[in-house]
Amino acid sequence: MEREEFTLVRDMLRSFATRFRADSPDDVEPSTRATAQRALDELGLTDLRRTSPPAATVQECALLAEEHGRQPLTTSLLGTVLLAPELLRLLAADERPESPHGARPTIALARDLRFPGSAAATNCVAWDCEGADGALYVDAEGGVTHVEPGPPAPTADLLRGVRRASAAGRPVGRLTPQAHQRWQAYALVVVASELVGAARSFVEQSVAYARERHQYGRPIGSFQAVQHLLADASALAEACTSATRYAAWSLDNEPPDRALTAARVAKAEVNASAVEAVYAGMQVFGGIAQTWEHVAHLYLRRILVGATLLATTADLLPALAAPEADPTIAREATR
Amino acid sequence: MTGTTDVPLDFGDPADLERLRQDFRTWLADHPLPERGADEPLPLFLHRWHRQLHSGGWVGLDVPQEYGGRGLTALHQVAVSDELGARGAPGVPRIGYLAHALLRFGSEEQRRRLLPRMLRGDDVWCQGFSEPGAGSDLVGMSTGAERRPEGHYVVNGQKLWTSYAQYSRLCLLLARTGLPPAPGSADGAGTPAASPHTSISAFVLPLDRPGVTVRPLRAANGDDEFCELFLDDVRLEESERIGSEGDGWPLAMTTVAYERNALDTGHLSKYGLLVERLRRAADERRGTLADGLLSDIGRCAVDYQVLVAHARRRTAERLAGQGAGPESSVDKLLMTRAEQRLYETALKVFPEELYGEGADVLSDYFYSRAASVYGGTSQIQRNIIAKRLLSLPADRRA
Ligand SMILES: Cc1cc2nc3c(=O)[nH]c(=O)nc-3n(C[C@H](O)[C@H](O)[C@H](O)COP(=O)(O)OP(=O)(O)OC[C@H]3O[C@@H](n4cnc5c(N)ncnc54)[C@H](O)[C@@H]3O)c2cc1C
């Protein structure tokens, strides 16, 4: 997209998000969810990653996912608009999908919401299902099946629709090893981006609150202890932002293995730091953040579940502790 | 948050950067690292390395050609820094922040005279900002440069913590050219308030000038890095002032803003190499590592790569037209986080360092503790973020 065009799309999504955000968990009902999803669909974003070459770069999609994460929204932008179309695009680049899939699929994950492990699974969950009529499941070998979403599955993230499903679905095709790496990197980046948006936005909200809220006759934001808490939170949010945006750019410009490493780094950073940033923000809000009515726990829930999505810290850190393959680096580092 | 973009960024053309990397690798193959002599002080060794790099055109890639650089972008400088780190070579010479200060505040004559010499390594520079009574609160400095009717200045005072002054020829000196401020006027956030910020000026001080005494101080790791500087009736010419009278404060802020970015200081490559060393050690000792140490190493790898991504994002933002400003305090906190966690982990992976075997990690570990002090303490960085980036209200009790 041209820069102007991107700004236009981003602003459109921003005003949609402001209109349809859930101000409290009590706003989250089936009818309001459906209305919001319809409104999102009317923005016509589903073609962003459907065509080859795609209409939007990964960097642009990541920024839109960030935007979506800034408000408590029940809509599926990630699953149905960004992730499933990209998966089909990656498949189609190698082979035609064998059989037609649902008109509007989302993606399916292992039951613990991670990328499927090497053991063949019988059950999975359709993730981010608002408005979806099916889900695509990528097994550990890159085989893709189409699964039917079943009854709702419980999740701590009150905004996200998740449904049970059987992993033994209808085969759709297979990703090449390269396309599989690319797919994993893309999924990590898109999910991390939404969490980045959530963390940034929540820190900004707590900064605004610190300016307004008075105790001892002055704004709490004038206390150095509060300032340092917020300064640290915003530094963490910046770290998440840098890592994730760079990983998105890597997908547009670098080979898939490098992009996957950058995406894993980003997810590991977000898993750890986005949670810390939200904790700091909640501390600044004080008692009000501990109530059901306040949005704080909606953000915390999204980020807590998000930190286990696709790849947990325990999955990522040992893998990232493995030495580089580059022989020149190996030689120098052992001197 | 101010200072952050929310539009797609250009991190450079991978093919163009790859070509530069290839050229650099070819050059490195023909110009192996100099050996460090057994008793050779680190700064002298680094200086030889600096000159060798310069001879191949690998210093000041982003400095305009008319001042001795190559007129490329900061992203090219990043690529060179990456390559050095990957090869275990010492980093890019740490002159980026000084060069930026001169580029912005120096006269055309000063830029043409001083920058090529700085890039070539003909002049080694140090930074004379801090004083015994003015560390975090730089505005409280008392070194004075008194202007004489004949036009020159006479400088008196004392500087402290001047790194590598004993190996330097020139010092970027801050001195007061106006009245001293009322006590307690600065909050550490560098907010240009009233007169204190307009009464400081910057000078180029040749350290062999009569009246200058340099006394090295021993650091906790045993090195003599920093020095005390005594200035007794030192004469400085008007042409040795950088910028106008009163430009010292904005010049200092520019310098430290660049100094706080991991890119400009060339630290990144050093971290990258240690991360790789830790990974190799972990690989060799698989199974015998203490609980959690593998995760600690993974976390260090993440910190390092996040810092690389962050430095690239800052560079891309700078190329898109944002100057270095208060957001560099975020960079400094992230750099400190990476460095301190890295060396703490290294001591756990190489415990023999604590029992007298090998001392390179232990020495660097001590230096990592200084990361939250030099270049402005972590508390000062947080004050700056709170006030300048987040616009939180001032504490009116002060
Ligand atoms: C290895 C090393 C190299 C250095 N190299 C140079 C150099 O080359 N040139 C140079 O000019 N200087 C150099 N310095 C000096 C460095 O910039 C100062 O040490 C630093 O700014 C802190 O000043 P100080 O040591 O006087 O500590 P102080 O300012 O006395 O601070 C002591 C403690 O109080 C805290 N504190 C102070 N004010 C506040 C506040 N407003 N809010 C909250 N906390 C506060 C600080 O964070 C710190 O923890 C170097 C220092 C080191 C350690």
Short mmCIF file of C-alpha atoms and ligand atoms in Angstrom, two decimals, chain A residues 224 228, chain B residues 97 126-138 159-164 186-189 219 225-226 259 367 370-380 383 387, ligand 1:
data_model
loop_
_atom_site.label_atom_id
_atom_site.label_comp_id
_atom_site.label_asym_id
_atom_site.label_seq_id
_atom_site.Cartn_x
_atom_site.Cartn_y
_atom_site.Cartn_z
CA GLN A 224 8.73 10.01 41.52
CA HIS A 228 9.55 5.52 37.56
CA TYR B 97 28.10 10.83 19.61
CA CYS B 126 37.33 12.54 25.79
CA GLN B 127 34.27 14.09 27.36
CA GLY B 128 34.64 16.55 30.23
CA PHE B 129 31.12 17.07 31.52
CA SER B 130 30.88 15.66 35.07
CA GLU B 131 32.36 17.29 38.15
CA PRO B 132 32.72 16.26 41.78
CA GLY B 133 29.70 18.37 42.66
CA ALA B 134 27.80 18.00 39.40
CA GLY B 135 27.01 14.45 38.31
CA SER B 136 23.34 13.86 37.70
CA ASP B 137 22.71 17.56 38.18
CA LEU B 138 25.00 18.71 35.42
CA LYS B 159 36.30 17.61 36.12
CA LEU B 160 35.75 14.03 37.27
CA TRP B 161 35.13 10.65 35.60
CA THR B 162 36.65 11.84 32.33
CA SER B 163 37.05 8.47 30.62
CA TYR B 164 40.41 7.86 28.91
CA ALA B 186 17.63 21.01 37.78
CA ASP B 187 15.46 17.94 38.16
CA GLY B 188 17.69 15.69 36.12
CA ALA B 189 15.22 15.76 33.28
CA ALA B 219 38.10 1.61 38.63
CA GLU B 225 39.63 4.16 32.71
CA PHE B 226 38.51 7.43 34.17
CA GLU B 259 25.56 8.30 23.60
CA TYR B 367 31.87 -2.54 33.98
CA ALA B 370 28.46 1.05 35.74
CA ALA B 371 25.99 0.89 32.86
CA SER B 372 23.24 2.21 35.12
CA VAL B 373 25.48 5.12 36.18
CA TYR B 374 27.45 6.48 33.24
CA GLY B 375 25.75 8.46 30.50
CA GLY B 376 23.14 9.50 33.10
CA THR B 377 21.92 7.10 35.80
CA SER B 378 18.89 4.86 35.32
CA GLN B 379 16.94 7.06 37.73
CA ILE B 380 17.74 10.11 35.61
CA ASN B 383 12.89 11.08 35.19
CA LYS B 387 8.68 14.28 32.15
C1 LIG C 1 32.55 4.16 34.02
C2 LIG C 1 32.14 5.60 34.00
C3 LIG C 1 32.57 6.41 32.98
C4 LIG C 1 32.22 7.76 32.94
N1 LIG C 1 32.71 8.53 31.94
C5 LIG C 1 32.43 9.87 31.94
C6 LIG C 1 33.03 10.72 30.96
O1 LIG C 1 33.78 10.27 30.10
N2 LIG C 1 32.75 12.03 30.98
C7 LIG C 1 31.91 12.56 31.93
O2 LIG C 1 31.69 13.77 31.88
N3 LIG C 1 31.34 11.80 32.88
C8 LIG C 1 31.58 10.45 32.90
N4 LIG C 1 31.03 9.66 33.89
C9 LIG C 1 30.22 10.30 34.94
C10 LIG C 1 28.76 9.95 34.95
O3 LIG C 1 28.08 10.65 33.95
C11 LIG C 1 28.22 10.27 36.36
O4 LIG C 1 28.81 9.37 37.27
C12 LIG C 1 26.73 10.17 36.45
O5 LIG C 1 26.10 11.18 35.72
C13 LIG C 1 26.21 10.21 37.89
O6 LIG C 1 26.73 11.27 38.64
P1 LIG C 1 27.37 11.00 40.08
O7 LIG C 1 28.32 9.89 39.95
O8 LIG C 1 27.85 12.29 40.59
O9 LIG C 1 26.18 10.48 40.99
P2 LIG C 1 25.03 11.38 41.71
O10 LIG C 1 24.50 12.37 40.74
O11 LIG C 1 25.55 11.90 42.99
O12 LIG C 1 23.93 10.27 41.97
C14 LIG C 1 23.98 9.33 43.06
C15 LIG C 1 22.68 8.54 43.10
O13 LIG C 1 21.57 9.42 43.30
C16 LIG C 1 20.61 9.28 42.27
N5 LIG C 1 20.00 10.57 41.92
C17 LIG C 1 20.62 11.76 41.74
N6 LIG C 1 19.74 12.70 41.36
C18 LIG C 1 18.52 12.11 41.29
C19 LIG C 1 17.20 12.54 40.93
N7 LIG C 1 16.94 13.79 40.56
N8 LIG C 1 16.20 11.62 40.99
C20 LIG C 1 16.45 10.33 41.35
N9 LIG C 1 17.67 9.87 41.68
C21 LIG C 1 18.69 10.74 41.65
C22 LIG C 1 21.39 8.73 41.09
O14 LIG C 1 20.54 8.01 40.21
C23 LIG C 1 22.40 7.82 41.76
O15 LIG C 1 21.81 6.58 42.02
C24 LIG C 1 31.38 8.30 33.94
C25 LIG C 1 30.93 7.46 34.98
C26 LIG C 1 31.31 6.13 35.03
C27 LIG C 1 30.81 5.28 36.16
#
